[in-house]
CSV table of C-alpha atoms and ligand atoms in Angstrom, one decimal:
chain,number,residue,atom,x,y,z
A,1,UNK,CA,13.8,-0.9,18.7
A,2,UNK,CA,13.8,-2.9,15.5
A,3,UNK,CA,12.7,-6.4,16.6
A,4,UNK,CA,10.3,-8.7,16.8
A,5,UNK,CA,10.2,-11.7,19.0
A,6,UNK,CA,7.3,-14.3,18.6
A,7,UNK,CA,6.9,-17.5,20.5
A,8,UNK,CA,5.1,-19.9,18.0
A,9,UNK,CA,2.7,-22.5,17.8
A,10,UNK,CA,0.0,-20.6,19.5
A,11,UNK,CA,-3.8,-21.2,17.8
A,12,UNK,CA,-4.8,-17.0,17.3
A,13,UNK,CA,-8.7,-16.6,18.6
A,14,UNK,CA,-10.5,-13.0,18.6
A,15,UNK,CA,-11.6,-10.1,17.2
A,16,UNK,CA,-9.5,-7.6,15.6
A,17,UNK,CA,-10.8,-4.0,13.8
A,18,UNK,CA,-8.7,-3.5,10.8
A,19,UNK,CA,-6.7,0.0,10.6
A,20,UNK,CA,-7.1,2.4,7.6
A,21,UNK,CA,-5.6,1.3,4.4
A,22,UNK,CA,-1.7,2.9,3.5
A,23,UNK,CA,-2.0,2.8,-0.3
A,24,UNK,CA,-5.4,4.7,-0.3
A,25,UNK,CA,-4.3,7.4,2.6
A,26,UNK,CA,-0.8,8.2,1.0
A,27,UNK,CA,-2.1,9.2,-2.5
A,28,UNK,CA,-5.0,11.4,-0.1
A,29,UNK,CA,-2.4,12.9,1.9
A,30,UNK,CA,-0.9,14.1,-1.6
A,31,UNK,CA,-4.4,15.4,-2.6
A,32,UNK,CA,-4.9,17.4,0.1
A,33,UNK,CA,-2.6,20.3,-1.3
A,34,UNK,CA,-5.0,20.6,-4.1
A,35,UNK,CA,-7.2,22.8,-1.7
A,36,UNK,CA,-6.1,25.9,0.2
A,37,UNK,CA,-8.4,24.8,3.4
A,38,UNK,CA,-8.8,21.7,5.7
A,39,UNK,CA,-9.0,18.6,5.0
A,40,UNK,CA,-9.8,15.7,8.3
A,41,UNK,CA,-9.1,12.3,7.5
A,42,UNK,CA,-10.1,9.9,9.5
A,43,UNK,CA,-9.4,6.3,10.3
A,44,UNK,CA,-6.1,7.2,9.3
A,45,UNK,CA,-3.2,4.8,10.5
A,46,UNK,CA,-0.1,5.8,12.4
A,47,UNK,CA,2.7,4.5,10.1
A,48,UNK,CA,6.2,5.9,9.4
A,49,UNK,CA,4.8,6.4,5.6
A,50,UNK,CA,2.3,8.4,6.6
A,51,UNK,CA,4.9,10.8,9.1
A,52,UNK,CA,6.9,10.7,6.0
A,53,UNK,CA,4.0,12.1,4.2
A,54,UNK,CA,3.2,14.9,7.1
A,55,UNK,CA,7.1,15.5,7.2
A,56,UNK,CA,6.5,16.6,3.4
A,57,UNK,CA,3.5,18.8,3.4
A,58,UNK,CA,5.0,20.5,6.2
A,59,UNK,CA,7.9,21.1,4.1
A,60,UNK,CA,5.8,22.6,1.6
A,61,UNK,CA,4.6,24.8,4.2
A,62,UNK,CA,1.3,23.5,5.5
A,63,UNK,CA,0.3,22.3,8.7
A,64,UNK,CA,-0.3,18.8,9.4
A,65,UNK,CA,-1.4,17.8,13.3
A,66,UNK,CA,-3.1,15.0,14.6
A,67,UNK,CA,-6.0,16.1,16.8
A,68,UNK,CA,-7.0,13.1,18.9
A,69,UNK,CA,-7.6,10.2,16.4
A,70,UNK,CA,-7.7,12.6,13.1
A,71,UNK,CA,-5.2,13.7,11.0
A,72,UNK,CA,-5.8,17.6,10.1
A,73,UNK,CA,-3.9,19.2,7.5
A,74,UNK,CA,-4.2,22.4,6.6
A,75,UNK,CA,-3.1,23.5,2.8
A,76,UNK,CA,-4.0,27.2,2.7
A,77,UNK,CA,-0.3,28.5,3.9
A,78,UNK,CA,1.2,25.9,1.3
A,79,UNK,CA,4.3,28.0,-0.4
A,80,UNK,CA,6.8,25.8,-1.7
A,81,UNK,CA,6.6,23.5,-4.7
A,82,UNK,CA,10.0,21.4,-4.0
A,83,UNK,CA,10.8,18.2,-2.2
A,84,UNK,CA,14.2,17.9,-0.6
A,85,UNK,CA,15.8,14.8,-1.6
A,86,UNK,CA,16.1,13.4,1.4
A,87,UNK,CA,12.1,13.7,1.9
A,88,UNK,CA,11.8,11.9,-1.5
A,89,UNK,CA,14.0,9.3,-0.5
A,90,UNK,CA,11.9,8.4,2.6
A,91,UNK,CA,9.1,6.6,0.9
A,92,UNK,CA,8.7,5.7,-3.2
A,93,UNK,CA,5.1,7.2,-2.7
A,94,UNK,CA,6.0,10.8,-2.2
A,95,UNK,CA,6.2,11.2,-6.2
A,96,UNK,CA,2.3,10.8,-5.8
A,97,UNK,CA,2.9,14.9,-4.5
A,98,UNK,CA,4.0,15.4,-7.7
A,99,UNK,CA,1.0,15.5,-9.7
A,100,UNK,CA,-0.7,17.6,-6.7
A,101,UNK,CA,1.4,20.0,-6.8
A,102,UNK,CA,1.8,21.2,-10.6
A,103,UNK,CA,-2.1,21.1,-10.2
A,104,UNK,CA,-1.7,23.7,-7.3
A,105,UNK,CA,1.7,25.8,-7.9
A,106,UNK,CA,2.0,25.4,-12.0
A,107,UNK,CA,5.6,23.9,-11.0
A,108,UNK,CA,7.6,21.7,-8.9
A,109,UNK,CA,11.3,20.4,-8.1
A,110,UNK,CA,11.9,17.1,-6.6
A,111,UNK,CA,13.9,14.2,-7.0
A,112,UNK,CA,13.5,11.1,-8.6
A,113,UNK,CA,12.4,8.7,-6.2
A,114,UNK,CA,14.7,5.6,-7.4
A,115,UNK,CA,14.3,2.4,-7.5
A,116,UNK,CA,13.4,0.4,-4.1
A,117,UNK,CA,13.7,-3.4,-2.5
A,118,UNK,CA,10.8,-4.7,-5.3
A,119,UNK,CA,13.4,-4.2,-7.8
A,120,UNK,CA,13.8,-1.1,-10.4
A,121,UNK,CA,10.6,1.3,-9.8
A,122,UNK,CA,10.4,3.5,-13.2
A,123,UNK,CA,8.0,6.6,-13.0
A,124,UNK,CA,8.1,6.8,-16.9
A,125,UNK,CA,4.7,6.5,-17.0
A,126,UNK,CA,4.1,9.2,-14.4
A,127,UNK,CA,5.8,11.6,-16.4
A,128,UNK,CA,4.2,10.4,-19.8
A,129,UNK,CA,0.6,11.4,-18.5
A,130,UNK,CA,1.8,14.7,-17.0
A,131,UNK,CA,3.6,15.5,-20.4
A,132,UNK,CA,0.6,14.8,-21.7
A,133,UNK,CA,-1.5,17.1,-20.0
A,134,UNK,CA,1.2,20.3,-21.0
A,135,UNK,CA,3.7,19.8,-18.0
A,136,UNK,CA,7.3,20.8,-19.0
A,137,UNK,CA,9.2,17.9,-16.9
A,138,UNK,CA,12.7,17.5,-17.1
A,139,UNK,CA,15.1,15.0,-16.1
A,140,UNK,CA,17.9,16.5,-14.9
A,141,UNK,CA,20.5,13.3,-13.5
A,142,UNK,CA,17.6,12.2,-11.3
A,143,UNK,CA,16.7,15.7,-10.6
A,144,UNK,CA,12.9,16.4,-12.0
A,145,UNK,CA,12.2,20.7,-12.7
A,146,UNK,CA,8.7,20.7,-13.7
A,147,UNK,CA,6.6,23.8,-15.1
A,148,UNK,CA,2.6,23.6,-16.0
A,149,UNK,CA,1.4,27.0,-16.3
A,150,UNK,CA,-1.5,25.8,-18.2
A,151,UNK,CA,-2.4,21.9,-18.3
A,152,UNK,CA,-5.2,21.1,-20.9
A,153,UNK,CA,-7.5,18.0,-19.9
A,154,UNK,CA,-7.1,15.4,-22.9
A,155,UNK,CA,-7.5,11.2,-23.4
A,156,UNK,CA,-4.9,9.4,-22.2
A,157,UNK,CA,-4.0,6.0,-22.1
A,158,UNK,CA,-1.6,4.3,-19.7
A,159,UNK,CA,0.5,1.7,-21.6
A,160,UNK,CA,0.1,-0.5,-18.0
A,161,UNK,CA,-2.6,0.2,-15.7
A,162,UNK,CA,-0.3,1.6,-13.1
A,163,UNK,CA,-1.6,2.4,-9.2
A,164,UNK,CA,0.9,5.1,-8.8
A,165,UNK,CA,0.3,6.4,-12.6
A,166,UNK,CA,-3.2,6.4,-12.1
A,167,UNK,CA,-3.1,8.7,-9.1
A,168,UNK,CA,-0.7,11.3,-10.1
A,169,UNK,CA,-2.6,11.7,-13.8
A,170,UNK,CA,-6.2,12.0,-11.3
A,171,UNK,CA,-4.4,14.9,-8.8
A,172,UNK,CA,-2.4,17.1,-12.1
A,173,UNK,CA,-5.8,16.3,-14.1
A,174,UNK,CA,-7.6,18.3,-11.5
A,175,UNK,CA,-5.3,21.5,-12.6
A,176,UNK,CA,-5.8,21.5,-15.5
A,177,UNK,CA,-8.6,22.6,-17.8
A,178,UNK,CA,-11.4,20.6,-19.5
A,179,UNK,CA,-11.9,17.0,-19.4
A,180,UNK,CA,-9.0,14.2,-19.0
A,181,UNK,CA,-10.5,11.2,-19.4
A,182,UNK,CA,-7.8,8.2,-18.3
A,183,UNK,CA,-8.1,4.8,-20.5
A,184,UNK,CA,-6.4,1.7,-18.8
A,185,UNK,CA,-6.2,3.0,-15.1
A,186,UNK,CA,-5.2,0.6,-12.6
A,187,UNK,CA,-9.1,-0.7,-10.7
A,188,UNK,CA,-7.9,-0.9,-7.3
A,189,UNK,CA,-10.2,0.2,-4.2
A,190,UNK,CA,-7.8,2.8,-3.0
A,191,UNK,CA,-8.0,4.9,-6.2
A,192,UNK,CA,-12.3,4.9,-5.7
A,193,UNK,CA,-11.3,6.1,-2.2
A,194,UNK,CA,-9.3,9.3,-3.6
A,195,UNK,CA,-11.6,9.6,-6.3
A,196,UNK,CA,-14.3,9.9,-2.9
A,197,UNK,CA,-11.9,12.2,-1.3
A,198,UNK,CA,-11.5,14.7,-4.4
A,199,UNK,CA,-15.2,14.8,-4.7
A,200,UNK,CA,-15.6,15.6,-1.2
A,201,UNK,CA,-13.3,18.6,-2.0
A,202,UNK,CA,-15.8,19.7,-4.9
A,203,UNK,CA,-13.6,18.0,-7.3
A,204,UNK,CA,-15.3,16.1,-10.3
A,205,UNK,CA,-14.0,12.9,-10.9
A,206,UNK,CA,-15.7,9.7,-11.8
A,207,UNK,CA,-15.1,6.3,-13.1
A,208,UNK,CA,-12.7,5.1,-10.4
A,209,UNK,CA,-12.3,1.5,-9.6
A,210,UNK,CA,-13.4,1.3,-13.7
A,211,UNK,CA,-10.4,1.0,-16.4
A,212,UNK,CA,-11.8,4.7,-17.7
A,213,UNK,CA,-11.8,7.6,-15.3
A,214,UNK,CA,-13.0,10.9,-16.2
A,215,UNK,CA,-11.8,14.5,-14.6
A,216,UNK,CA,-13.3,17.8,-15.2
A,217,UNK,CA,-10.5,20.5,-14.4
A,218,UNK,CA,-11.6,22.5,-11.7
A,219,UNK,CA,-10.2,23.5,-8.4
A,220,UNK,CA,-11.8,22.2,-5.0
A,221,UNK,CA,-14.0,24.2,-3.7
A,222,UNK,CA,-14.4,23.3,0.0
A,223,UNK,CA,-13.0,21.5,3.3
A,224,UNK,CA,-13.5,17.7,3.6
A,225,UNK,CA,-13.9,15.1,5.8
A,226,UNK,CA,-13.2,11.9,5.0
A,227,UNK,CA,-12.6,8.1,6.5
A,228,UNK,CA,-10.0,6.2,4.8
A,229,UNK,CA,-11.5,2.7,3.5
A,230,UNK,CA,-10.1,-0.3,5.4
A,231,UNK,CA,-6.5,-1.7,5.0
A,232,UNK,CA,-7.3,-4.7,2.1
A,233,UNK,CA,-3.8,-6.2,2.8
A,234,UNK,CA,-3.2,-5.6,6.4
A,235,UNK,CA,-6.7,-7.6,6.5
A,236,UNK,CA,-4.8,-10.6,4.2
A,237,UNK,CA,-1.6,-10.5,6.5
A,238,UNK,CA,-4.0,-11.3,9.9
A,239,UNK,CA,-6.5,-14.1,7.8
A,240,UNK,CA,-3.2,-15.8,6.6
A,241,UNK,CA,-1.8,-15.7,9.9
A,242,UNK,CA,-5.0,-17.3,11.7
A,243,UNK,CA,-4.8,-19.8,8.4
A,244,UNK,CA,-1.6,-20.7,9.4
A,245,UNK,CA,-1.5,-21.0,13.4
A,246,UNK,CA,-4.8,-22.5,13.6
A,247,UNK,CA,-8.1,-20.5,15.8
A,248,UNK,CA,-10.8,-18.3,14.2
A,249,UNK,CA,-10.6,-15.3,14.0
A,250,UNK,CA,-13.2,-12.6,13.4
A,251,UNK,CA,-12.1,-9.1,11.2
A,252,UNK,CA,-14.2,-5.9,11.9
A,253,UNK,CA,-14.4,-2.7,9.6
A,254,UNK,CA,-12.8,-5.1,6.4
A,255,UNK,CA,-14.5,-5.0,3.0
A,256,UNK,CA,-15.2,-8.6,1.9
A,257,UNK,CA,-15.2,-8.1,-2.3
A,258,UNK,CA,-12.0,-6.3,-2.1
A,259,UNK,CA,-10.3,-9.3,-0.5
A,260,UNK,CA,-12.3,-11.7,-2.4
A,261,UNK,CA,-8.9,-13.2,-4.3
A,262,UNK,CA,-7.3,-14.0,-1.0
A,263,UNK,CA,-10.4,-15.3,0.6
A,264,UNK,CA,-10.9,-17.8,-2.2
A,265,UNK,CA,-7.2,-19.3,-1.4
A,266,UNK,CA,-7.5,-19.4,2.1
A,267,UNK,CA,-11.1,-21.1,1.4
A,268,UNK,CA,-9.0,-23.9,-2.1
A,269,UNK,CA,-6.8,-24.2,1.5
A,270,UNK,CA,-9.0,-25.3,3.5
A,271,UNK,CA,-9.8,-22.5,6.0
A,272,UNK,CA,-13.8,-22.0,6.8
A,273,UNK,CA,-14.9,-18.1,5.9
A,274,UNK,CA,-18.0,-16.5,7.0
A,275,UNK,CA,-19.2,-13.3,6.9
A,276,UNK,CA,-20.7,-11.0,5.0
A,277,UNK,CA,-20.0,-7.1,3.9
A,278,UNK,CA,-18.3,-5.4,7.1
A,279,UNK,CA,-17.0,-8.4,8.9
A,280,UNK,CA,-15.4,-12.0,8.3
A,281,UNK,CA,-14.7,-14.7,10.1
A,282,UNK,CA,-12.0,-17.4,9.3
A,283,UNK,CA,-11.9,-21.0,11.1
A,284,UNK,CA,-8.5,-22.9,10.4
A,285,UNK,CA,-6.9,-26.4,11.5
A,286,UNK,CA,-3.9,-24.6,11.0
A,287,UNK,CA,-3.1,-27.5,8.2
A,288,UNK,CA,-3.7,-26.4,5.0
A,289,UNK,CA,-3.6,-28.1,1.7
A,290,UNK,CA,-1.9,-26.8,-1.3
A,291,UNK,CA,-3.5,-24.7,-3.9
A,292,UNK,CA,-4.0,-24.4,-7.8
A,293,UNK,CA,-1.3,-21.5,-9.2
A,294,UNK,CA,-1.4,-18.1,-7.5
A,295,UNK,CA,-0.5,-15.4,-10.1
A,296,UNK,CA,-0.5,-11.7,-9.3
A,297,UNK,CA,-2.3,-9.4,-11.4
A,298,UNK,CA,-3.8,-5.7,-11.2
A,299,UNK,CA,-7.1,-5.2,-9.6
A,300,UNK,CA,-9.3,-7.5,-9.4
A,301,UNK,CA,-6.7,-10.6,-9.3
A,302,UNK,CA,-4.7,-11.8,-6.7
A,303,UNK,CA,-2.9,-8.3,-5.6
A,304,UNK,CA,1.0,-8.7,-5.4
A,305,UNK,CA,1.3,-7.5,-1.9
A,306,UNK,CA,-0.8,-10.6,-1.0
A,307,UNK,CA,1.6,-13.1,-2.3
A,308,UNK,CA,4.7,-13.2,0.3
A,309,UNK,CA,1.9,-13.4,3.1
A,310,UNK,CA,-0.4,-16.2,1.3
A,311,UNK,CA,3.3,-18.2,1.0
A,312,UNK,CA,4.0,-17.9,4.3
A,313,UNK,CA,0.7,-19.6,5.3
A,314,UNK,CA,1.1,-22.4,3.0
A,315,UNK,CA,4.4,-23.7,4.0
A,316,UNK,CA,3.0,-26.6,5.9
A,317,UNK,CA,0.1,-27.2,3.8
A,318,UNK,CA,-0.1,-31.0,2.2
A,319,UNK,CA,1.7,-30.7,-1.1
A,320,UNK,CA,3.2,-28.1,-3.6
A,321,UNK,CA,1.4,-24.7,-4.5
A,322,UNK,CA,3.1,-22.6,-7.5
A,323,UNK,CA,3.5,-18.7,-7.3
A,324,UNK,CA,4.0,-16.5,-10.6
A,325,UNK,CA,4.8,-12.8,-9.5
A,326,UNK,CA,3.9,-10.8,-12.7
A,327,UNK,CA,3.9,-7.2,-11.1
A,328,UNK,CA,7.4,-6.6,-9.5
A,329,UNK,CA,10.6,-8.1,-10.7
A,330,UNK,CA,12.0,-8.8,-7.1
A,331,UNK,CA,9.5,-9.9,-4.6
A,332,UNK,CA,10.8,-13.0,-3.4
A,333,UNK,CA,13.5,-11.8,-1.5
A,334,UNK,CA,11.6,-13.2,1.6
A,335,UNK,CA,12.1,-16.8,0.7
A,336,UNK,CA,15.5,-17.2,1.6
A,337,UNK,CA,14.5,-16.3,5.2
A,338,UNK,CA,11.4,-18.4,5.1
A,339,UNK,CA,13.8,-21.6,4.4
A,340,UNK,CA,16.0,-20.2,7.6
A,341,UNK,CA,13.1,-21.5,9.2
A,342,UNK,CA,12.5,-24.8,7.5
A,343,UNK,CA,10.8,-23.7,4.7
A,344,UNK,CA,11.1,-26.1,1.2
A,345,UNK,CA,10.7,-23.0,-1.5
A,346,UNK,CA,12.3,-22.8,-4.8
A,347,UNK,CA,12.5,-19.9,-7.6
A,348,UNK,CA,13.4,-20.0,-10.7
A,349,UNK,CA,12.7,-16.0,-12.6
A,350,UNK,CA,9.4,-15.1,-11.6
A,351,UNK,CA,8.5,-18.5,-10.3
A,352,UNK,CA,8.2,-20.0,-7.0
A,353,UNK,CA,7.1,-23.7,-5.8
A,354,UNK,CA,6.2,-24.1,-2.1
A,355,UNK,CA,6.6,-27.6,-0.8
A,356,UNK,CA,5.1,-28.2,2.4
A,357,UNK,CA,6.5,-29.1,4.9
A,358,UNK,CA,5.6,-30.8,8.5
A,359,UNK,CA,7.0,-28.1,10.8
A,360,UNK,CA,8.5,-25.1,10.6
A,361,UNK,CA,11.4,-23.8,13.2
A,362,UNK,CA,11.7,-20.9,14.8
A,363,UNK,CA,15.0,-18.7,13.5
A,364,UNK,CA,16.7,-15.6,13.6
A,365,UNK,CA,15.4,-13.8,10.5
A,366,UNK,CA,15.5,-10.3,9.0
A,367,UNK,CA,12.5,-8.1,7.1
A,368,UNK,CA,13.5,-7.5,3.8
A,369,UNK,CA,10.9,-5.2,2.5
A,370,UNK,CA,7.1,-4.5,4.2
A,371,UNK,CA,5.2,-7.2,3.1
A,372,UNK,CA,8.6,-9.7,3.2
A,373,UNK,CA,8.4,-8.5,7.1
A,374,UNK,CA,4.7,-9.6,7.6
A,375,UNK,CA,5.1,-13.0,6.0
A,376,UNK,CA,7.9,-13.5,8.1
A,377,UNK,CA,5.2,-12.8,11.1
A,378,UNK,CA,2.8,-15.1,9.6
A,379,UNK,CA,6.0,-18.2,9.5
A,380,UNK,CA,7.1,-17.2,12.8
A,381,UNK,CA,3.6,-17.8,14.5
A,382,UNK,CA,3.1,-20.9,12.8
A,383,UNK,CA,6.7,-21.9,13.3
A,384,UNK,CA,8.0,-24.1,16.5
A,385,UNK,CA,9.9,-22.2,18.8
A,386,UNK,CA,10.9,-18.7,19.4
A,387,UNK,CA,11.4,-16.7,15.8
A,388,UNK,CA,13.5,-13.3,16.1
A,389,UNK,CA,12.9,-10.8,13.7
A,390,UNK,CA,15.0,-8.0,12.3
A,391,UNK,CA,15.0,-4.6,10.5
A,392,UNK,CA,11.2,-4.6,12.0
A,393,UNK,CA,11.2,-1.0,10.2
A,394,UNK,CA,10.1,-2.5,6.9
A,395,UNK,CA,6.7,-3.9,9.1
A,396,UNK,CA,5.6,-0.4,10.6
A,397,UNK,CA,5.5,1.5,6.9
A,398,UNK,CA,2.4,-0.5,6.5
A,399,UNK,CA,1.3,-1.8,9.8
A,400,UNK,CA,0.1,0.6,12.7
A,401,UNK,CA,0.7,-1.8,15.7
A,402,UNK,CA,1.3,-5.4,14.8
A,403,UNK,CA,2.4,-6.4,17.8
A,404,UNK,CA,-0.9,-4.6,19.9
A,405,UNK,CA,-3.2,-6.6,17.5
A,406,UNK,CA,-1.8,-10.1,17.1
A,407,UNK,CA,-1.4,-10.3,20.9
A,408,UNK,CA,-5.1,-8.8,20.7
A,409,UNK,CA,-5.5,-12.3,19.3
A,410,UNK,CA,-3.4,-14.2,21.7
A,411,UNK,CA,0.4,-14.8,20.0
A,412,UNK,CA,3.5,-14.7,22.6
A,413,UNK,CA,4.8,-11.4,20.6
A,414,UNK,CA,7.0,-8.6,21.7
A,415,UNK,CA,8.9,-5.6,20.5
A,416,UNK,CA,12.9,-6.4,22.0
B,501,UD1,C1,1.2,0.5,-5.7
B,501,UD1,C2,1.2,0.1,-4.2
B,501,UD1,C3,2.0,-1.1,-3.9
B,501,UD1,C4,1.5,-2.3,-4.8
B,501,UD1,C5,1.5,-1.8,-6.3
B,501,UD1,C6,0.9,-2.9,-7.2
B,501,UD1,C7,0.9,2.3,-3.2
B,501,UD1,C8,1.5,3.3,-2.3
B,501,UD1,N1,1.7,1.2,-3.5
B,501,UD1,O1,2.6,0.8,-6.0
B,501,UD1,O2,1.8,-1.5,-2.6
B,501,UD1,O3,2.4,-3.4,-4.7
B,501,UD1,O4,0.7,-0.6,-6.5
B,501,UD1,O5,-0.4,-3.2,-6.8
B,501,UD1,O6,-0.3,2.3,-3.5
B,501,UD1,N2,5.6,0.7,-13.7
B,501,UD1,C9,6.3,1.2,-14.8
B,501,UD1,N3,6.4,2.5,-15.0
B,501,UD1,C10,5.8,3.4,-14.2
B,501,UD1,C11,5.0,2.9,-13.1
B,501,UD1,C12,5.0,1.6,-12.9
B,501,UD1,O7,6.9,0.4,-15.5
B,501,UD1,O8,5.9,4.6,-14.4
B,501,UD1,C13,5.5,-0.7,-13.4
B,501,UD1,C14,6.2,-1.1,-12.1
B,501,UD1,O9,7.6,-1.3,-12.3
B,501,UD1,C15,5.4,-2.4,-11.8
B,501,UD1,C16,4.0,-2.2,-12.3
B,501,UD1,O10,4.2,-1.1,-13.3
B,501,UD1,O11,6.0,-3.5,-12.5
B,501,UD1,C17,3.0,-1.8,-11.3
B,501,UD1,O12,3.4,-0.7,-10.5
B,501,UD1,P1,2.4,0.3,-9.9
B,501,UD1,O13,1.0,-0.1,-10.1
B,501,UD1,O14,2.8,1.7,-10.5
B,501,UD1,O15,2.8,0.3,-8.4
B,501,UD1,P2,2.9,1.5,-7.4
B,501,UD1,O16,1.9,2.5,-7.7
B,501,UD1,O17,4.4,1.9,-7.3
């Protein structure tokens, strides 16, 4: 089933605990390789990234179960070092695995992961760090044969402070020997969570969630457990929806500085926010106001994913609020499905100006990438009428059960 029907207009009122965070357990799932033992994660959300993810270590040969609400995987029987392409193909994130496992094997084959709905997704930074450390990667039409018999722990500097950069230079850095110290590595929450996770292993890492990250090159030393740190962006996607609808609405297990960008919009909107580390609580009249410029930057600005879902909340707000998208190249493909349903929006490059307007109408609409998809859910609650939603596939890579928890909150919603 890959739709979502939502009868709109309905205030949202609850409580709602927010599910682990996917960008922090996919770059953990890739870690876990590093050590021939267990590693429990907990909190961990059911998405199709992370079965992607399992699909892949078992591939490589180790065992990867869910036992009640944990997900267990097992690394000692690892004994491959290659990604089919059709694995690598599944998600962009499974080049992460990359750096994990040169660190573990001393080589690995996989396939370029290509580019995605944001727009052209280069790993040339990726493969700058690992060259950097001694790997011997080559680019073989979109084919990648790496060999690092011996990595050597040296400075490096990232030209852009890349998430996905970041995390493959941590995992290979952990191979290799000495110290790596990383200048210019992207701050955001989920790489302090993998930087917790590889110490719980016995790795030594510090720094994360700082532009300079240091690893000492040494190999994990025991089994971990480990809770993965609340979804930042999941948490954005239901405060903009209550924004938008109109209700309160009260967030458990959310941290509040990591979403202290968004809050501050909702708050320029409008929207009352209480709360305090742990929890928040947001009270909206469901008529917002429109807010100064909203342009997305790296940790600690506004984050990126953020921006489709904060649009979608302000498209009957009281004037005009300008968006400038300075990470990915082509992340407003949403808007043309937002106006479907009544929504004044115009782009030019990079640039997008939201006009309110007084109502929005429900429409047949389709997801055109994961966050796309939960702006679209945001609209179609606030929206008159009964909003269908397509290609809902793009939704669950980053949401466990969207559906379960916005009806949690009262929305007319349904899986058709
Ligand atoms: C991660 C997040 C994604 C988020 C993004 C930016 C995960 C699984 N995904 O993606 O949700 O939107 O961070 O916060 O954590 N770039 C290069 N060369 C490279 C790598 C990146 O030019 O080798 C560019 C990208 O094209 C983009 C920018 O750097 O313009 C940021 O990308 P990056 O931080 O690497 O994003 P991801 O790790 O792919």
């Amino acid at each position: 089933m890959s739709r979502i029907v939502i009868q709109g207009g309905r205030k949202l009122e609850g409580e709602l605990t927010i599910q682990g965070a996917k960008n922090s357990v996919l770059p953990i799932l890739a870690a876990t390789i590093l050590h021939p033992g267990r590693s429990v994660l907990l909190g961990c959300p059911r998405l199709s990234d992370v079965e992607a993810s399992i699909r892949i270590l078992r591939h490589l040969g180790c065992q990867a179960d869910w036992e009640d609400e944990a997900l267990v995987v097992d690394a000692s029987t690892l004994d491959r070092w290659d990604i089919p392409d059709h694995l690598m193909r599944e998600m962009r994130s499974s080049v992460i695995f990359l750096g994990a496992i040169l660190a573990r094997m001393g080589w690995a084959e996989l396939s370029h992961p290509g580019g995605c709905e944001l727009g052209p997704r280069p790993i040339d930074l990726h493969l700058t760090a690992l060259r950097q450390l001694g790997a011997d990667l080559r680019d073989e039409g979109g084919f990648l044969r790496c060999t690092a018999q011996h990595m050597e722990g040296r400075e490096i500097t990232l030209s852009l402070p890349s998430v996905g950069a970041t995390e493959n230079a941590m995992l290979a850095a952990c191979g290799a020997e000495g110290e790596t110290v990383l200048l210019n590595a992207a701050r955001e929450p989920e790489i302090a969570d993998l930087q917790s996770f590889l110490r719980g292993m016995g790795c030594q890492v510090r720094g994360a969630g700082s532009s300079t990250i240091c690893i000492q090159g040494r190999r994990p030393t025991h089994d971990v457990v480990h809770t993965i740190m609340p979804d930042r962006i999941a948490a954005a996607t239901y405060l903009a929806a209550a924004a938008a609808s109109g209700g309160q609405v009260a967030l458990r297990r959310i941290s509040h500085r990591h979403l202290s960008t968004v809050t501050a919009a909702l708050h320029a909107a409008g929207c009352q926010i209480t709360g305090g580390e742990g929890q928040l609580i947001l009270r909206s009249e469901g008529r917002l106001r429109s807010i100064g410029t909203v342009r997305t930057a790296p940790y600690p600005g506004f984050p990126t994913d953020a921006q489709a879902i904060l649009m979608a909340a302000l498209l009957r707000s009281q004037g005009a609020t300008v968006f400038v998208e300075n990470i990915f190249e082509n992340r407003y493909r949403h808007v043309d499905e937002l106006c479907r349903m009544g929504a004044d929006i115009s782009v030019a490059d990079r640039v997008a100006v939201v006009t309110g307007v007084t109502e929005l109408y429900g429409a047949e609409v389709r997801c055109t990438d994961l966050r796309g998809g939960a702006a679209l859910l945001v609209a179609g609650l606030a929206a008159q009428g009964t909003t269908g939603i397509g290609d809902v596939f793009h939704i669950l890579r980053g949401y466990e059960d969207p559906v379960r928890d916005l009806r949690s909150l009262g929305a007319d919603i349904r899986m058709a």
